[in-house]
JSON list of C-alpha atoms in Angstrom, two decimals:
[
{"chain": "A", "resi": 1, "resn": "MET", "atom": "CA", "xyz": [-21.54, -31.53, 94.63]},
{"chain": "A", "resi": 2, "resn": "VAL", "atom": "CA", "xyz": [-21.21, -34.39, 93.48]},
{"chain": "A", "resi": 3, "resn": "GLU", "atom": "CA", "xyz": [-19.05, -35.90, 89.95]},
{"chain": "A", "resi": 4, "resn": "LYS", "atom": "CA", "xyz": [-20.76, -36.83, 87.65]},
{"chain": "A", "resi": 5, "resn": "TYR", "atom": "CA", "xyz": [-18.26, -37.84, 85.20]},
{"chain": "A", "resi": 6, "resn": "LYS", "atom": "CA", "xyz": [-14.59, -38.25, 85.75]},
{"chain": "A", "resi": 7, "resn": "LYS", "atom": "CA", "xyz": [-12.33, -37.92, 82.54]},
{"chain": "A", "resi": 8, "resn": "GLU", "atom": "CA", "xyz": [-10.23, -40.75, 82.81]},
{"chain": "A", "resi": 9, "resn": "VAL", "atom": "CA", "xyz": [-6.67, -40.57, 81.58]},
{"chain": "A", "resi": 10, "resn": "ALA", "atom": "CA", "xyz": [-5.09, -41.43, 78.40]},
{"chain": "A", "resi": 11, "resn": "ASN", "atom": "CA", "xyz": [-2.16, -43.43, 79.95]},
{"chain": "A", "resi": 12, "resn": "ASP", "atom": "CA", "xyz": [-4.60, -45.38, 83.24]},
{"chain": "A", "resi": 13, "resn": "VAL", "atom": "CA", "xyz": [-6.90, -46.80, 80.02]},
{"chain": "A", "resi": 14, "resn": "VAL", "atom": "CA", "xyz": [-4.25, -47.63, 78.02]},
{"chain": "A", "resi": 15, "resn": "PHE", "atom": "CA", "xyz": [-2.21, -49.34, 79.86]},
{"chain": "A", "resi": 16, "resn": "ASN", "atom": "CA", "xyz": [-5.47, -50.97, 82.08]},
{"chain": "A", "resi": 17, "resn": "LEU", "atom": "CA", "xyz": [-6.10, -52.86, 78.38]},
{"chain": "A", "resi": 18, "resn": "GLU", "atom": "CA", "xyz": [-7.22, -57.12, 79.30]},
{"chain": "A", "resi": 19, "resn": "TYR", "atom": "CA", "xyz": [-5.52, -58.87, 76.64]},
{"chain": "A", "resi": 20, "resn": "ASN", "atom": "CA", "xyz": [-7.03, -62.30, 75.46]},
{"chain": "A", "resi": 21, "resn": "SER", "atom": "CA", "xyz": [-4.26, -63.44, 75.16]},
{"chain": "A", "resi": 22, "resn": "GLU", "atom": "CA", "xyz": [-4.02, -63.14, 79.69]},
{"chain": "A", "resi": 23, "resn": "ARG", "atom": "CA", "xyz": [-7.62, -63.72, 80.55]},
{"chain": "A", "resi": 24, "resn": "GLN", "atom": "CA", "xyz": [-8.06, -67.56, 80.41]},
{"chain": "A", "resi": 25, "resn": "ARG", "atom": "CA", "xyz": [-8.35, -69.79, 77.98]},
{"chain": "A", "resi": 26, "resn": "LEU", "atom": "CA", "xyz": [-12.03, -71.14, 76.73]},
{"chain": "A", "resi": 27, "resn": "ILE", "atom": "CA", "xyz": [-12.61, -74.46, 76.65]},
{"chain": "A", "resi": 28, "resn": "ILE", "atom": "CA", "xyz": [-15.61, -74.12, 74.24]},
{"chain": "A", "resi": 29, "resn": "PRO", "atom": "CA", "xyz": [-14.40, -70.53, 72.34]},
{"chain": "A", "resi": 30, "resn": "GLU", "atom": "CA", "xyz": [-17.36, -70.90, 70.06]},
{"chain": "A", "resi": 31, "resn": "TYR", "atom": "CA", "xyz": [-19.96, -69.44, 72.98]},
{"chain": "A", "resi": 32, "resn": "GLY", "atom": "CA", "xyz": [-17.75, -67.25, 73.72]},
{"chain": "A", "resi": 33, "resn": "ARG", "atom": "CA", "xyz": [-16.25, -66.23, 77.29]},
{"chain": "A", "resi": 34, "resn": "HIS", "atom": "CA", "xyz": [-19.28, -63.91, 78.28]},
{"chain": "A", "resi": 35, "resn": "LEU", "atom": "CA", "xyz": [-20.67, -67.52, 79.06]},
{"chain": "A", "resi": 36, "resn": "GLN", "atom": "CA", "xyz": [-18.12, -68.54, 79.68]},
{"chain": "A", "resi": 37, "resn": "LYS", "atom": "CA", "xyz": [-18.35, -66.66, 83.63]},
{"chain": "A", "resi": 38, "resn": "LEU", "atom": "CA", "xyz": [-21.67, -67.54, 83.62]},
{"chain": "A", "resi": 39, "resn": "ILE", "atom": "CA", "xyz": [-20.61, -70.91, 83.90]},
{"chain": "A", "resi": 40, "resn": "ASP", "atom": "CA", "xyz": [-17.63, -70.01, 86.11]},
{"chain": "A", "resi": 41, "resn": "GLN", "atom": "CA", "xyz": [-20.12, -67.40, 88.63]},
{"chain": "A", "resi": 42, "resn": "ALA", "atom": "CA", "xyz": [-22.25, -70.86, 88.76]},
{"chain": "A", "resi": 43, "resn": "THR", "atom": "CA", "xyz": [-19.49, -73.22, 90.02]},
{"chain": "A", "resi": 44, "resn": "ALA", "atom": "CA", "xyz": [-18.62, -70.41, 92.71]},
{"chain": "A", "resi": 45, "resn": "ILE", "atom": "CA", "xyz": [-22.66, -70.16, 93.74]},
{"chain": "A", "resi": 46, "resn": "ASP", "atom": "CA", "xyz": [-23.18, -72.02, 97.00]},
{"chain": "A", "resi": 47, "resn": "ASP", "atom": "CA", "xyz": [-26.26, -72.19, 97.92]},
{"chain": "A", "resi": 48, "resn": "ASP", "atom": "CA", "xyz": [-27.71, -76.02, 95.80]},
{"chain": "A", "resi": 49, "resn": "GLU", "atom": "CA", "xyz": [-31.12, -75.05, 94.40]},
{"chain": "A", "resi": 50, "resn": "THR", "atom": "CA", "xyz": [-29.69, -71.52, 93.06]},
{"chain": "A", "resi": 51, "resn": "ARG", "atom": "CA", "xyz": [-26.67, -73.07, 91.95]},
{"chain": "A", "resi": 52, "resn": "ASN", "atom": "CA", "xyz": [-29.74, -76.11, 89.79]},
{"chain": "A", "resi": 53, "resn": "LYS", "atom": "CA", "xyz": [-31.13, -72.68, 88.32]},
{"chain": "A", "resi": 54, "resn": "ALA", "atom": "CA", "xyz": [-28.21, -70.57, 87.34]},
{"chain": "A", "resi": 55, "resn": "ALA", "atom": "CA", "xyz": [-27.03, -73.95, 85.43]},
{"chain": "A", "resi": 56, "resn": "LYS", "atom": "CA", "xyz": [-30.67, -74.31, 83.63]},
{"chain": "A", "resi": 57, "resn": "TYR", "atom": "CA", "xyz": [-30.36, -70.87, 82.55]},
{"chain": "A", "resi": 58, "resn": "ILE", "atom": "CA", "xyz": [-27.56, -71.41, 81.41]},
{"chain": "A", "resi": 59, "resn": "ILE", "atom": "CA", "xyz": [-28.47, -75.03, 79.13]},
{"chain": "A", "resi": 60, "resn": "GLN", "atom": "CA", "xyz": [-31.82, -72.16, 77.80]},
{"chain": "A", "resi": 61, "resn": "VAL", "atom": "CA", "xyz": [-28.46, -69.46, 76.58]},
{"chain": "A", "resi": 62, "resn": "MET", "atom": "CA", "xyz": [-27.06, -72.08, 75.13]},
{"chain": "A", "resi": 63, "resn": "GLY", "atom": "CA", "xyz": [-29.95, -73.91, 73.05]},
{"chain": "A", "resi": 64, "resn": "SER", "atom": "CA", "xyz": [-30.81, -69.80, 72.33]},
{"chain": "A", "resi": 65, "resn": "LEU", "atom": "CA", "xyz": [-28.01, -70.11, 70.15]},
{"chain": "A", "resi": 66, "resn": "ASN", "atom": "CA", "xyz": [-29.41, -73.50, 67.95]},
{"chain": "A", "resi": 67, "resn": "PRO", "atom": "CA", "xyz": [-33.08, -72.62, 68.46]},
{"chain": "A", "resi": 68, "resn": "HIS", "atom": "CA", "xyz": [-34.14, -75.47, 65.86]},
{"chain": "A", "resi": 69, "resn": "LEU", "atom": "CA", "xyz": [-32.24, -77.73, 67.67]},
{"chain": "A", "resi": 70, "resn": "ARG", "atom": "CA", "xyz": [-33.57, -76.77, 71.28]},
{"chain": "A", "resi": 71, "resn": "ASP", "atom": "CA", "xyz": [-35.65, -78.91, 72.38]},
{"chain": "A", "resi": 72, "resn": "VAL", "atom": "CA", "xyz": [-34.29, -81.86, 70.85]},
{"chain": "A", "resi": 73, "resn": "PRO", "atom": "CA", "xyz": [-33.45, -84.88, 73.78]},
{"chain": "A", "resi": 74, "resn": "ASP", "atom": "CA", "xyz": [-29.59, -85.79, 71.81]},
{"chain": "A", "resi": 75, "resn": "PHE", "atom": "CA", "xyz": [-29.00, -81.71, 71.38]},
{"chain": "A", "resi": 76, "resn": "GLN", "atom": "CA", "xyz": [-30.59, -81.65, 74.90]},
{"chain": "A", "resi": 77, "resn": "HIS", "atom": "CA", "xyz": [-27.51, -84.09, 76.59]},
{"chain": "A", "resi": 78, "resn": "LYS", "atom": "CA", "xyz": [-24.99, -82.66, 74.24]},
{"chain": "A", "resi": 79, "resn": "LEU", "atom": "CA", "xyz": [-26.11, -79.11, 76.07]},
{"chain": "A", "resi": 80, "resn": "TRP", "atom": "CA", "xyz": [-25.44, -81.06, 79.50]},
{"chain": "A", "resi": 81, "resn": "ASP", "atom": "CA", "xyz": [-22.46, -82.54, 78.59]},
{"chain": "A", "resi": 82, "resn": "GLN", "atom": "CA", "xyz": [-20.43, -79.59, 77.41]},
{"chain": "A", "resi": 83, "resn": "LEU", "atom": "CA", "xyz": [-21.75, -77.34, 80.14]},
{"chain": "A", "resi": 84, "resn": "PHE", "atom": "CA", "xyz": [-19.95, -80.03, 82.45]},
{"chain": "A", "resi": 85, "resn": "ILE", "atom": "CA", "xyz": [-17.39, -79.73, 80.40]},
{"chain": "A", "resi": 86, "resn": "MET", "atom": "CA", "xyz": [-16.27, -76.19, 80.31]},
{"chain": "A", "resi": 87, "resn": "SER", "atom": "CA", "xyz": [-17.16, -76.37, 84.15]},
{"chain": "A", "resi": 88, "resn": "ASP", "atom": "CA", "xyz": [-13.59, -77.63, 84.20]},
{"chain": "A", "resi": 89, "resn": "PHE", "atom": "CA", "xyz": [-15.81, -81.11, 85.72]},
{"chain": "A", "resi": 90, "resn": "LYS", "atom": "CA", "xyz": [-16.63, -78.61, 88.52]},
{"chain": "A", "resi": 91, "resn": "LEU", "atom": "CA", "xyz": [-20.27, -78.52, 88.56]},
{"chain": "A", "resi": 92, "resn": "ASN", "atom": "CA", "xyz": [-22.12, -79.83, 90.95]},
{"chain": "A", "resi": 93, "resn": "VAL", "atom": "CA", "xyz": [-25.71, -79.69, 89.64]},
{"chain": "A", "resi": 94, "resn": "GLU", "atom": "CA", "xyz": [-28.86, -82.15, 89.16]},
{"chain": "A", "resi": 95, "resn": "SER", "atom": "CA", "xyz": [-28.55, -83.18, 85.31]},
{"chain": "A", "resi": 96, "resn": "PRO", "atom": "CA", "xyz": [-31.45, -85.39, 83.59]},
{"chain": "A", "resi": 97, "resn": "TYR", "atom": "CA", "xyz": [-28.06, -87.22, 81.84]},
{"chain": "A", "resi": 98, "resn": "PRO", "atom": "CA", "xyz": [-24.88, -88.98, 82.87]},
{"chain": "A", "resi": 99, "resn": "ILE", "atom": "CA", "xyz": [-22.54, -86.62, 83.91]},
{"chain": "A", "resi": 100, "resn": "PRO", "atom": "CA", "xyz": [-19.15, -87.48, 82.16]},
{"chain": "A", "resi": 101, "resn": "SER", "atom": "CA", "xyz": [-15.80, -87.95, 83.55]},
{"chain": "A", "resi": 102, "resn": "ARG", "atom": "CA", "xyz": [-12.59, -85.91, 82.56]},
{"chain": "A", "resi": 103, "resn": "GLU", "atom": "CA", "xyz": [-11.28, -90.13, 81.90]},
{"chain": "A", "resi": 104, "resn": "VAL", "atom": "CA", "xyz": [-13.83, -90.51, 79.55]},
{"chain": "A", "resi": 105, "resn": "LEU", "atom": "CA", "xyz": [-13.46, -87.38, 78.03]},
{"chain": "A", "resi": 106, "resn": "GLU", "atom": "CA", "xyz": [-9.37, -87.90, 77.22]},
{"chain": "A", "resi": 107, "resn": "LEU", "atom": "CA", "xyz": [-9.96, -91.43, 75.76]},
{"chain": "A", "resi": 108, "resn": "LYS", "atom": "CA", "xyz": [-8.29, -92.15, 73.01]},
{"chain": "A", "resi": 109, "resn": "PRO", "atom": "CA", "xyz": [-10.07, -94.28, 70.70]},
{"chain": "A", "resi": 110, "resn": "ASP", "atom": "CA", "xyz": [-8.31, -97.57, 68.69]},
{"chain": "A", "resi": 111, "resn": "VAL", "atom": "CA", "xyz": [-5.78, -96.82, 65.11]},
{"chain": "A", "resi": 112, "resn": "LEU", "atom": "CA", "xyz": [-7.83, -97.96, 62.85]},
{"chain": "A", "resi": 113, "resn": "GLN", "atom": "CA", "xyz": [-5.90, -100.79, 60.79]},
{"chain": "A", "resi": 114, "resn": "TYR", "atom": "CA", "xyz": [-5.85, -99.91, 57.19]},
{"chain": "A", "resi": 115, "resn": "PRO", "atom": "CA", "xyz": [-5.51, -102.32, 54.79]},
{"chain": "A", "resi": 116, "resn": "GLN", "atom": "CA", "xyz": [-1.83, -102.18, 53.62]},
{"chain": "A", "resi": 117, "resn": "ASN", "atom": "CA", "xyz": [-1.30, -103.25, 50.30]},
{"chain": "A", "resi": 118, "resn": "PHE", "atom": "CA", "xyz": [2.74, -102.33, 48.39]},
{"chain": "A", "resi": 119, "resn": "PRO", "atom": "CA", "xyz": [2.45, -104.07, 45.23]},
{"chain": "A", "resi": 120, "resn": "LYS", "atom": "CA", "xyz": [4.93, -104.19, 43.28]},
{"chain": "A", "resi": 121, "resn": "TYR", "atom": "CA", "xyz": [3.30, -102.44, 40.29]},
{"chain": "A", "resi": 122, "resn": "ARG", "atom": "CA", "xyz": [1.36, -99.22, 41.66]},
{"chain": "A", "resi": 123, "resn": "PHE", "atom": "CA", "xyz": [-0.09, -98.39, 38.35]},
{"chain": "A", "resi": 124, "resn": "TYR", "atom": "CA", "xyz": [-2.38, -102.18, 37.63]},
{"chain": "A", "resi": 125, "resn": "GLY", "atom": "CA", "xyz": [-4.30, -100.93, 41.49]},
{"chain": "A", "resi": 126, "resn": "ASN", "atom": "CA", "xyz": [-5.43, -103.73, 43.78]},
{"chain": "A", "resi": 127, "resn": "ASN", "atom": "CA", "xyz": [-8.32, -105.02, 41.68]},
{"chain": "A", "resi": 128, "resn": "ILE", "atom": "CA", "xyz": [-5.89, -106.47, 38.86]},
{"chain": "A", "resi": 129, "resn": "LYS", "atom": "CA", "xyz": [-4.11, -108.29, 42.00]},
{"chain": "A", "resi": 130, "resn": "TYR", "atom": "CA", "xyz": [-7.23, -109.79, 43.45]},
{"chain": "A", "resi": 131, "resn": "MET", "atom": "CA", "xyz": [-8.60, -110.94, 39.80]},
{"chain": "A", "resi": 132, "resn": "ILE", "atom": "CA", "xyz": [-5.76, -112.57, 39.52]},
{"chain": "A", "resi": 133, "resn": "ASP", "atom": "CA", "xyz": [-5.32, -114.65, 42.23]},
{"chain": "A", "resi": 134, "resn": "VAL", "atom": "CA", "xyz": [-9.61, -115.54, 41.42]},
{"chain": "A", "resi": 135, "resn": "ALA", "atom": "CA", "xyz": [-8.30, -116.12, 37.83]},
{"chain": "A", "resi": 136, "resn": "ASN", "atom": "CA", "xyz": [-5.37, -118.58, 39.40]},
{"chain": "A", "resi": 137, "resn": "LYS", "atom": "CA", "xyz": [-9.01, -120.41, 41.38]},
{"chain": "A", "resi": 138, "resn": "TRP", "atom": "CA", "xyz": [-10.63, -122.18, 38.71]},
{"chain": "A", "resi": 139, "resn": "GLU", "atom": "CA", "xyz": [-10.63, -124.57, 36.31]},
{"chain": "A", "resi": 140, "resn": "ASP", "atom": "CA", "xyz": [-9.04, -124.53, 32.86]},
{"chain": "A", "resi": 141, "resn": "GLY", "atom": "CA", "xyz": [-11.25, -123.48, 29.86]},
{"chain": "A", "resi": 142, "resn": "GLU", "atom": "CA", "xyz": [-12.64, -121.12, 28.22]},
{"chain": "A", "resi": 143, "resn": "MET", "atom": "CA", "xyz": [-14.64, -118.78, 30.97]},
{"chain": "A", "resi": 144, "resn": "LYS", "atom": "CA", "xyz": [-10.78, -119.13, 32.73]},
{"chain": "A", "resi": 145, "resn": "ASN", "atom": "CA", "xyz": [-8.93, -117.80, 29.41]},
{"chain": "A", "resi": 146, "resn": "ALA", "atom": "CA", "xyz": [-11.43, -115.22, 28.05]},
{"chain": "A", "resi": 147, "resn": "LEU", "atom": "CA", "xyz": [-10.97, -113.69, 32.21]},
{"chain": "A", "resi": 148, "resn": "VAL", "atom": "CA", "xyz": [-7.40, -114.04, 31.77]},
{"chain": "A", "resi": 149, "resn": "MET", "atom": "CA", "xyz": [-7.62, -112.04, 28.24]},
{"chain": "A", "resi": 150, "resn": "VAL", "atom": "CA", "xyz": [-10.19, -109.08, 30.24]},
{"chain": "A", "resi": 151, "resn": "ILE", "atom": "CA", "xyz": [-7.36, -108.05, 33.02]},
{"chain": "A", "resi": 152, "resn": "ALA", "atom": "CA", "xyz": [-4.80, -108.27, 30.52]},
{"chain": "A", "resi": 153, "resn": "ASN", "atom": "CA", "xyz": [-6.83, -105.46, 27.99]},
{"chain": "A", "resi": 154, "resn": "HIS", "atom": "CA", "xyz": [-6.96, -104.18, 32.08]},
{"chain": "A", "resi": 155, "resn": "MET", "atom": "CA", "xyz": [-4.12, -103.80, 32.82]},
{"chain": "A", "resi": 156, "resn": "LYS", "atom": "CA", "xyz": [-2.59, -103.31, 28.89]},
{"chain": "A", "resi": 157, "resn": "LYS", "atom": "CA", "xyz": [-5.49, -99.40, 29.86]},
{"chain": "A", "resi": 158, "resn": "SER", "atom": "CA", "xyz": [-3.66, -98.91, 33.19]},
{"chain": "A", "resi": 159, "resn": "PHE", "atom": "CA", "xyz": [-0.05, -99.28, 31.87]},
{"chain": "A", "resi": 160, "resn": "LEU", "atom": "CA", "xyz": [-1.32, -96.59, 29.28]},
{"chain": "A", "resi": 161, "resn": "SER", "atom": "CA", "xyz": [-3.01, -94.71, 31.81]},
{"chain": "A", "resi": 162, "resn": "TRP", "atom": "CA", "xyz": [0.26, -94.15, 33.32]},
{"chain": "A", "resi": 163, "resn": "ASN", "atom": "CA", "xyz": [2.44, -94.19, 30.69]},
{"chain": "A", "resi": 164, "resn": "LYS", "atom": "CA", "xyz": [1.55, -92.10, 27.80]},
{"chain": "A", "resi": 165, "resn": "ASP", "atom": "CA", "xyz": [3.84, -94.47, 24.98]},
{"chain": "A", "resi": 166, "resn": "THR", "atom": "CA", "xyz": [3.01, -97.65, 23.09]},
{"chain": "A", "resi": 167, "resn": "VAL", "atom": "CA", "xyz": [3.60, -100.95, 25.34]},
{"chain": "A", "resi": 168, "resn": "LYS", "atom": "CA", "xyz": [3.93, -104.24, 23.37]},
{"chain": "A", "resi": 169, "resn": "ASP", "atom": "CA", "xyz": [2.30, -107.09, 24.41]},
{"chain": "A", "resi": 170, "resn": "ASP", "atom": "CA", "xyz": [5.05, -108.74, 25.56]},
{"chain": "A", "resi": 171, "resn": "VAL", "atom": "CA", "xyz": [5.50, -106.66, 28.38]},
{"chain": "A", "resi": 172, "resn": "ILE", "atom": "CA", "xyz": [1.26, -107.42, 29.95]},
{"chain": "A", "resi": 173, "resn": "PHE", "atom": "CA", "xyz": [1.87, -111.00, 29.65]},
{"chain": "A", "resi": 174, "resn": "GLU", "atom": "CA", "xyz": [5.43, -110.43, 31.60]},
{"chain": "A", "resi": 175, "resn": "HIS", "atom": "CA", "xyz": [4.41, -108.90, 34.57]},
{"chain": "A", "resi": 176, "resn": "LEU", "atom": "CA", "xyz": [0.91, -110.54, 34.41]},
{"chain": "A", "resi": 177, "resn": "TYR", "atom": "CA", "xyz": [3.04, -114.03, 34.76]},
{"chain": "A", "resi": 178, "resn": "GLU", "atom": "CA", "xyz": [5.24, -112.52, 37.89]},
{"chain": "A", "resi": 179, "resn": "LEU", "atom": "CA", "xyz": [1.58, -111.32, 39.40]},
{"chain": "A", "resi": 180, "resn": "SER", "atom": "CA", "xyz": [0.06, -114.83, 39.15]},
{"chain": "A", "resi": 181, "resn": "GLY", "atom": "CA", "xyz": [3.11, -116.71, 40.26]},
{"chain": "A", "resi": 182, "resn": "GLY", "atom": "CA", "xyz": [3.86, -118.28, 36.71]},
{"chain": "A", "resi": 183, "resn": "LYS", "atom": "CA", "xyz": [-0.01, -119.25, 37.05]},
{"chain": "A", "resi": 184, "resn": "ILE", "atom": "CA", "xyz": [-1.11, -117.87, 33.54]},
{"chain": "A", "resi": 185, "resn": "ASN", "atom": "CA", "xyz": [2.06, -118.05, 31.05]},
{"chain": "A", "resi": 186, "resn": "LEU", "atom": "CA", "xyz": [1.04, -116.35, 27.71]},
{"chain": "A", "resi": 187, "resn": "LEU", "atom": "CA", "xyz": [4.40, -115.78, 26.87]},
{"chain": "A", "resi": 188, "resn": "HIS", "atom": "CA", "xyz": [4.69, -117.67, 23.60]},
{"chain": "A", "resi": 189, "resn": "SER", "atom": "CA", "xyz": [1.16, -116.83, 23.14]},
{"chain": "A", "resi": 190, "resn": "THR", "atom": "CA", "xyz": [-0.61, -116.23, 19.90]},
{"chain": "A", "resi": 191, "resn": "GLU", "atom": "CA", "xyz": [-3.44, -114.08, 21.39]},
{"chain": "A", "resi": 192, "resn": "GLU", "atom": "CA", "xyz": [-2.84, -110.29, 20.85]},
{"chain": "A", "resi": 193, "resn": "LEU", "atom": "CA", "xyz": [-4.69, -107.64, 22.85]},
{"chain": "A", "resi": 194, "resn": "LEU", "atom": "CA", "xyz": [-6.74, -104.59, 22.16]},
{"chain": "A", "resi": 195, "resn": "ASN", "atom": "CA", "xyz": [-5.41, -102.18, 20.10]},
{"chain": "A", "resi": 196, "resn": "THR", "atom": "CA", "xyz": [-3.20, -98.89, 21.52]},
{"chain": "A", "resi": 197, "resn": "THR", "atom": "CA", "xyz": [-4.91, -96.51, 20.04]},
{"chain": "A", "resi": 198, "resn": "ASP", "atom": "CA", "xyz": [-8.21, -98.16, 21.12]},
{"chain": "A", "resi": 199, "resn": "LEU", "atom": "CA", "xyz": [-7.78, -98.25, 24.44]},
{"chain": "A", "resi": 200, "resn": "MET", "atom": "CA", "xyz": [-6.04, -94.66, 24.06]},
{"chain": "A", "resi": 201, "resn": "ARG", "atom": "CA", "xyz": [-9.98, -93.52, 22.98]},
{"chain": "A", "resi": 202, "resn": "THR", "atom": "CA", "xyz": [-10.78, -94.91, 25.88]},
{"chain": "A", "resi": 203, "resn": "ASN", "atom": "CA", "xyz": [-9.51, -93.44, 28.36]},
{"chain": "A", "resi": 204, "resn": "LYS", "atom": "CA", "xyz": [-9.17, -89.96, 26.64]},
{"chain": "A", "resi": 205, "resn": "ARG", "atom": "CA", "xyz": [-13.53, -90.32, 26.52]},
{"chain": "A", "resi": 206, "resn": "MET", "atom": "CA", "xyz": [-13.52, -91.93, 30.23]},
{"chain": "A", "resi": 207, "resn": "SER", "atom": "CA", "xyz": [-11.70, -88.76, 31.35]},
{"chain": "A", "resi": 208, "resn": "ASN", "atom": "CA", "xyz": [-13.39, -86.07, 29.24]},
{"chain": "A", "resi": 209, "resn": "LYS", "atom": "CA", "xyz": [-16.76, -87.21, 30.04]},
{"chain": "A", "resi": 210, "resn": "THR", "atom": "CA", "xyz": [-15.97, -86.11, 33.84]},
{"chain": "A", "resi": 211, "resn": "ALA", "atom": "CA", "xyz": [-14.18, -82.78, 32.98]},
{"chain": "A", "resi": 212, "resn": "SER", "atom": "CA", "xyz": [-16.91, -82.12, 31.14]},
{"chain": "A", "resi": 213, "resn": "VAL", "atom": "CA", "xyz": [-19.98, -82.57, 33.88]},
{"chain": "A", "resi": 214, "resn": "GLY", "atom": "CA", "xyz": [-22.04, -79.02, 34.32]},
{"chain": "A", "resi": 215, "resn": "GLN", "atom": "CA", "xyz": [-21.06, -77.75, 30.22]},
{"chain": "A", "resi": 216, "resn": "PRO", "atom": "CA", "xyz": [-23.33, -77.34, 28.57]},
{"chain": "A", "resi": 217, "resn": "LYS", "atom": "CA", "xyz": [-23.37, -78.52, 25.10]},
{"chain": "A", "resi": 218, "resn": "ILE", "atom": "CA", "xyz": [-22.89, -77.17, 22.04]},
{"chain": "A", "resi": 219, "resn": "GLN", "atom": "CA", "xyz": [-26.14, -77.79, 19.89]},
{"chain": "A", "resi": 220, "resn": "ASN", "atom": "CA", "xyz": [-25.65, -77.72, 15.83]},
{"chain": "A", "resi": 221, "resn": "ASN", "atom": "CA", "xyz": [-28.19, -76.65, 13.92]},
{"chain": "A", "resi": 222, "resn": "LYS", "atom": "CA", "xyz": [-29.25, -79.96, 11.52]},
{"chain": "A", "resi": 223, "resn": "ASN", "atom": "CA", "xyz": [-31.61, -77.04, 9.48]},
{"chain": "A", "resi": 224, "resn": "ASN", "atom": "CA", "xyz": [-28.23, -75.43, 8.41]},
{"chain": "A", "resi": 225, "resn": "LYS", "atom": "CA", "xyz": [-26.58, -78.02, 5.71]},
{"chain": "A", "resi": 226, "resn": "GLY", "atom": "CA", "xyz": [-22.88, -77.48, 4.57]},
{"chain": "A", "resi": 227, "resn": "GLY", "atom": "CA", "xyz": [-22.05, -75.35, 7.99]},
{"chain": "A", "resi": 228, "resn": "GLN", "atom": "CA", "xyz": [-22.89, -71.95, 6.34]},
{"chain": "A", "resi": 229, "resn": "LYS", "atom": "CA", "xyz": [-24.80, -69.42, 7.86]},
{"chain": "A", "resi": 230, "resn": "LYS", "atom": "CA", "xyz": [-27.15, -67.72, 5.92]},
{"chain": "A", "resi": 231, "resn": "THR", "atom": "CA", "xyz": [-27.68, -64.34, 5.10]},
{"chain": "A", "resi": 232, "resn": "PHE", "atom": "CA", "xyz": [-31.18, -62.22, 5.23]},
{"chain": "A", "resi": 233, "resn": "GLN", "atom": "CA", "xyz": [-31.81, -60.86, 1.89]},
{"chain": "A", "resi": 234, "resn": "LYS", "atom": "CA", "xyz": [-33.99, -58.38, 1.22]},
{"chain": "A", "resi": 235, "resn": "ASN", "atom": "CA", "xyz": [-37.72, -58.54, -0.51]},
{"chain": "A", "resi": 236, "resn": "ASN", "atom": "CA", "xyz": [-37.43, -56.02, -3.17]},
{"chain": "A", "resi": 237, "resn": "ASN", "atom": "CA", "xyz": [-41.03, -56.49, -4.17]},
{"chain": "A", "resi": 238, "resn": "GLN", "atom": "CA", "xyz": [-42.66, -55.55, -1.68]},
{"chain": "A", "resi": 239, "resn": "LYS", "atom": "CA", "xyz": [-44.40, -51.79, -1.95]}
]
């Protein structure tokens, strides 16, 4: 009599457990280990026709994970590239797209050259320096004087955003003189910048505007004058 069921020893089952740390590393873990095993089996097939059929079947399985993109040409190209990558470039099949190479995949992109600016007064920002450079190129006149005053007021507002205390106009004029390379000199000028209170109010209003996005506004009852609540009065004349 053939034994149908064979009782396993618990110790043997625990000893023969297969842990992920002992398995082969997954090249693209998103597809799972079963698909990786299918690709390994297709790579080991000797017959060319059977191997090509297996590759097309695997592409269909990969596309079934994203059915809404399965028939998009660009997405098909991506699936074929991933198929060769997961096979460690060992799969020899006919592809409708150019077969990628390991050298192209391992190419590193060029380092982006970010503009490196290290201003002395960072709280003013780079835009202030650009505006000062533009003002230096203008001819003397009312337009340049107006632009200089706009720049000075903006510098004062930026300074107050960094330092909440008050700042004297002489400090702003000294910084403007330094940043302009001595071409804009308001040290002995009688011009006065905007009041610190007004600038602080502007900064606070802008910050509150950005912070209160999505918050419901409280509407006042226009019909209720004086802000007093109306009380309900019972009419004793009702029968």
